[in-house]
Amino acid sequence: MKEKAIPLVYVTTVSSLFIYLNLFTIYGYLLYRDLIDEMISGKFQVIVFMVIVLCLNYILFIKGKRFLNYNFKKDFKGGLMIAIYMLLTATSLIWVINLNRAKIFEQQRREPLKEHTPRRPSLEGKIREWFKNH
């Protein structure tokens, strides 16, 4: 496949995804070490942060095709380096996720919830009760 046939949208999306995963891994590790407070907590914030990374990546590297000026060679060594980078990104992300998961479970074990919110009746329960009464 010719390099000119690959749309810049795909280059932007894939490279931005890997940049985001690397930044998210660093963020998760800093959270684990309690060096920063939690800033990204919801789906909306994650999506906004991903869009910011995508826009910055596009503006700084993709728009002017600056990434083509780095003389990347299309050979086995380059492909192997990309595969190792992808493997290291996935491995480090999973490692940091497991560290944070263990930390959360340990905090929940040490400090269980003392107050329980009352269960709200389910819609199914209301329908069954209505049929039973009518």
PDB file of C-alpha atoms in Angstrom:
ATOM      1  CA  MET A   1       0.000   0.000   0.000  1.00  0.00           C
ATOM      2  CA  LYS A   2       1.384   3.376  -0.918  1.00  0.00           C
ATOM      3  CA  GLU A   3       1.986   5.805   1.907  1.00  0.00           C
ATOM      4  CA  LYS A   4       0.145   8.577   0.075  1.00  0.00           C
ATOM      5  CA  ALA A   5      -3.021   6.476   0.002  1.00  0.00           C
ATOM      6  CA  ILE A   6      -3.360   6.534   3.804  1.00  0.00           C
ATOM      7  CA  PRO A   7      -5.680   9.370   4.838  1.00  0.00           C
ATOM      8  CA  LEU A   8      -4.316  11.783   7.394  1.00  0.00           C
ATOM      9  CA  VAL A   9      -7.406  11.157   9.510  1.00  0.00           C
ATOM     10  CA  TYR A  10      -6.202   7.617  10.243  1.00  0.00           C
ATOM     11  CA  VAL A  11      -2.689   8.811  11.048  1.00  0.00           C
ATOM     12  CA  THR A  12      -4.071  11.469  13.373  1.00  0.00           C
ATOM     13  CA  THR A  13      -6.466   9.110  15.135  1.00  0.00           C
ATOM     14  CA  VAL A  14      -4.040   6.253  15.715  1.00  0.00           C
ATOM     15  CA  SER A  15      -1.125   8.419  16.782  1.00  0.00           C
ATOM     16  CA  SER A  16      -3.390  10.472  19.068  1.00  0.00           C
ATOM     17  CA  LEU A  17      -4.749   7.288  20.642  1.00  0.00           C
ATOM     18  CA  PHE A  18      -1.254   6.100  21.525  1.00  0.00           C
ATOM     19  CA  ILE A  19      -0.239   9.532  22.818  1.00  0.00           C
ATOM     20  CA  TYR A  20      -3.397   9.598  24.945  1.00  0.00           C
ATOM     21  CA  LEU A  21      -2.741   6.093  26.310  1.00  0.00           C
ATOM     22  CA  ASN A  22       0.800   7.114  27.268  1.00  0.00           C
ATOM     23  CA  LEU A  23      -0.411  10.289  28.982  1.00  0.00           C
ATOM     24  CA  PHE A  24      -3.187   8.374  30.739  1.00  0.00           C
ATOM     25  CA  THR A  25      -0.657   5.804  31.980  1.00  0.00           C
ATOM     26  CA  ILE A  26       1.534   8.568  33.415  1.00  0.00           C
ATOM     27  CA  TYR A  27      -1.548  10.192  34.972  1.00  0.00           C
ATOM     28  CA  GLY A  28      -2.603   6.874  36.532  1.00  0.00           C
ATOM     29  CA  TYR A  29       0.871   6.267  37.948  1.00  0.00           C
ATOM     30  CA  LEU A  30       0.966   9.761  39.466  1.00  0.00           C
ATOM     31  CA  LEU A  31      -2.431   9.068  41.033  1.00  0.00           C
ATOM     32  CA  TYR A  32      -1.143   5.777  42.420  1.00  0.00           C
ATOM     33  CA  ARG A  33       1.815   7.544  44.039  1.00  0.00           C
ATOM     34  CA  ASP A  34      -0.521  10.272  45.374  1.00  0.00           C
ATOM     35  CA  LEU A  35       1.540  12.969  43.655  1.00  0.00           C
ATOM     36  CA  ILE A  36      -1.549  14.593  42.121  1.00  0.00           C
ATOM     37  CA  ASP A  37      -5.243  14.731  42.915  1.00  0.00           C
ATOM     38  CA  GLU A  38      -7.823  13.114  40.686  1.00  0.00           C
ATOM     39  CA  MET A  39      -8.662  15.509  37.878  1.00  0.00           C
ATOM     40  CA  ILE A  40     -10.213  13.185  35.289  1.00  0.00           C
ATOM     41  CA  SER A  41     -13.085  11.299  36.832  1.00  0.00           C
ATOM     42  CA  GLY A  42     -15.889  10.976  34.319  1.00  0.00           C
ATOM     43  CA  LYS A  43     -16.507   9.848  30.768  1.00  0.00           C
ATOM     44  CA  PHE A  44     -17.056  13.403  29.587  1.00  0.00           C
ATOM     45  CA  GLN A  45     -13.708  14.562  30.964  1.00  0.00           C
ATOM     46  CA  VAL A  46     -11.911  11.619  29.326  1.00  0.00           C
ATOM     47  CA  ILE A  47     -13.499  12.394  25.965  1.00  0.00           C
ATOM     48  CA  VAL A  48     -12.639  16.103  26.253  1.00  0.00           C
ATOM     49  CA  PHE A  49      -9.033  15.239  27.123  1.00  0.00           C
ATOM     50  CA  MET A  50      -8.843  12.836  24.156  1.00  0.00           C
ATOM     51  CA  VAL A  51     -10.183  15.510  21.797  1.00  0.00           C
ATOM     52  CA  ILE A  52      -7.620  18.013  23.129  1.00  0.00           C
ATOM     53  CA  VAL A  53      -4.802  15.501  22.496  1.00  0.00           C
ATOM     54  CA  LEU A  54      -6.176  14.789  19.020  1.00  0.00           C
ATOM     55  CA  CYS A  55      -6.377  18.504  18.142  1.00  0.00           C
ATOM     56  CA  LEU A  56      -2.890  19.252  19.461  1.00  0.00           C
ATOM     57  CA  ASN A  57      -1.435  16.262  17.618  1.00  0.00           C
ATOM     58  CA  TYR A  58      -3.128  17.324  14.401  1.00  0.00           C
ATOM     59  CA  ILE A  59      -2.080  20.960  14.662  1.00  0.00           C
ATOM     60  CA  LEU A  60       1.525  20.323  15.752  1.00  0.00           C
ATOM     61  CA  PHE A  61       2.483  17.276  13.681  1.00  0.00           C
ATOM     62  CA  ILE A  62      -0.086  16.154  11.135  1.00  0.00           C
ATOM     63  CA  LYS A  63      -1.477  19.355   9.574  1.00  0.00           C
ATOM     64  CA  GLY A  64       1.805  20.566   8.130  1.00  0.00           C
ATOM     65  CA  LYS A  65       2.919  16.969   7.514  1.00  0.00           C
ATOM     66  CA  ARG A  66       5.827  17.601   9.891  1.00  0.00           C
ATOM     67  CA  PHE A  67       5.876  13.902  10.764  1.00  0.00           C
ATOM     68  CA  LEU A  68       7.171  13.237   7.245  1.00  0.00           C
ATOM     69  CA  ASN A  69      10.292  15.329   7.964  1.00  0.00           C
ATOM     70  CA  TYR A  70      11.619  12.871  10.575  1.00  0.00           C
ATOM     71  CA  ASN A  71      13.024  10.507   7.906  1.00  0.00           C
ATOM     72  CA  PHE A  72      11.301   7.369   9.137  1.00  0.00           C
ATOM     73  CA  LYS A  73      12.444   4.447   7.070  1.00  0.00           C
ATOM     74  CA  LYS A  74      10.110   1.690   6.028  1.00  0.00           C
ATOM     75  CA  ASP A  75      12.117  -1.396   7.060  1.00  0.00           C
ATOM     76  CA  PHE A  76      12.045  -4.335   9.469  1.00  0.00           C
ATOM     77  CA  LYS A  77      13.815  -2.411  12.242  1.00  0.00           C
ATOM     78  CA  GLY A  78      11.262   0.414  12.088  1.00  0.00           C
ATOM     79  CA  GLY A  79       8.354  -2.035  12.113  1.00  0.00           C
ATOM     80  CA  LEU A  80       9.885  -3.868  15.065  1.00  0.00           C
ATOM     81  CA  MET A  81      10.323  -0.599  16.968  1.00  0.00           C
ATOM     82  CA  ILE A  82       6.677   0.299  16.371  1.00  0.00           C
ATOM     83  CA  ALA A  83       5.562  -3.154  17.549  1.00  0.00           C
ATOM     84  CA  ILE A  84       7.726  -2.862  20.694  1.00  0.00           C
ATOM     85  CA  TYR A  85       6.342   0.629  21.360  1.00  0.00           C
ATOM     86  CA  MET A  86       2.773  -0.674  21.065  1.00  0.00           C
ATOM     87  CA  LEU A  87       3.572  -3.623  23.348  1.00  0.00           C
ATOM     88  CA  LEU A  88       5.229  -1.393  25.947  1.00  0.00           C
ATOM     89  CA  THR A  89       2.290   1.020  25.847  1.00  0.00           C
ATOM     90  CA  ALA A  90      -0.231  -1.790  26.423  1.00  0.00           C
ATOM     91  CA  THR A  91       1.893  -3.483  29.104  1.00  0.00           C
ATOM     92  CA  SER A  92       2.530  -0.301  31.066  1.00  0.00           C
ATOM     93  CA  LEU A  93      -1.140   0.704  30.868  1.00  0.00           C
ATOM     94  CA  ILE A  94      -2.283  -2.688  32.203  1.00  0.00           C
ATOM     95  CA  TRP A  95       0.382  -2.590  34.929  1.00  0.00           C
ATOM     96  CA  VAL A  96      -0.698   0.869  36.159  1.00  0.00           C
ATOM     97  CA  ILE A  97      -4.396  -0.098  35.986  1.00  0.00           C
ATOM     98  CA  ASN A  98      -3.697  -3.135  38.180  1.00  0.00           C
ATOM     99  CA  LEU A  99      -1.716  -1.021  40.662  1.00  0.00           C
ATOM    100  CA  ASN A 100      -4.595   1.434  40.989  1.00  0.00           C
ATOM    101  CA  ARG A 101      -7.163  -1.361  41.249  1.00  0.00           C
ATOM    102  CA  ALA A 102      -5.214  -2.961  44.104  1.00  0.00           C
ATOM    103  CA  LYS A 103      -4.951   0.440  45.825  1.00  0.00           C
ATOM    104  CA  ILE A 104      -8.707   1.015  45.539  1.00  0.00           C
ATOM    105  CA  PHE A 105      -9.529  -2.459  46.895  1.00  0.00           C
ATOM    106  CA  GLU A 106      -7.136  -1.916  49.811  1.00  0.00           C
ATOM    107  CA  GLN A 107      -8.762   1.450  50.613  1.00  0.00           C
ATOM    108  CA  GLN A 108     -12.223  -0.134  50.493  1.00  0.00           C
ATOM    109  CA  ARG A 109     -11.066  -2.953  52.774  1.00  0.00           C
ATOM    110  CA  ARG A 110      -9.622  -0.500  55.319  1.00  0.00           C
ATOM    111  CA  GLU A 111     -12.498   1.986  55.140  1.00  0.00           C
ATOM    112  CA  PRO A 112     -15.776   0.267  54.252  1.00  0.00           C
ATOM    113  CA  LEU A 113     -18.823   2.377  53.579  1.00  0.00           C
ATOM    114  CA  LYS A 114     -20.573   3.085  56.843  1.00  0.00           C
ATOM    115  CA  GLU A 115     -23.749   4.527  55.427  1.00  0.00           C
ATOM    116  CA  HIS A 116     -25.872   2.560  53.057  1.00  0.00           C
ATOM    117  CA  THR A 117     -28.229   4.295  50.755  1.00  0.00           C
ATOM    118  CA  PRO A 118     -31.681   2.758  50.733  1.00  0.00           C
ATOM    119  CA  ARG A 119     -32.434   0.699  47.665  1.00  0.00           C
ATOM    120  CA  ARG A 120     -34.798   2.317  45.290  1.00  0.00           C
ATOM    121  CA  PRO A 121     -37.631   0.091  44.185  1.00  0.00           C
ATOM    122  CA  SER A 122     -37.124  -1.292  40.719  1.00  0.00           C
ATOM    123  CA  LEU A 123     -39.573  -0.770  37.899  1.00  0.00           C
ATOM    124  CA  GLU A 124     -40.057  -4.523  37.641  1.00  0.00           C
ATOM    125  CA  GLY A 125     -40.973  -4.690  41.334  1.00  0.00           C
ATOM    126  CA  LYS A 126     -43.504  -1.873  40.907  1.00  0.00           C
ATOM    127  CA  ILE A 127     -45.089  -3.625  37.915  1.00  0.00           C
ATOM    128  CA  ARG A 128     -45.330  -6.962  39.794  1.00  0.00           C
ATOM    129  CA  GLU A 129     -46.899  -5.204  42.782  1.00  0.00           C
ATOM    130  CA  TRP A 130     -49.385  -3.435  40.504  1.00  0.00           C
ATOM    131  CA  PHE A 131     -50.419  -6.748  38.883  1.00  0.00           C
ATOM    132  CA  LYS A 132     -50.742  -8.384  42.291  1.00  0.00           C
ATOM    133  CA  ASN A 133     -52.991  -5.599  43.572  1.00  0.00           C
ATOM    134  CA  HIS A 134     -55.187  -5.328  40.464  1.00  0.00           C
TER     135      HIS A 134
END
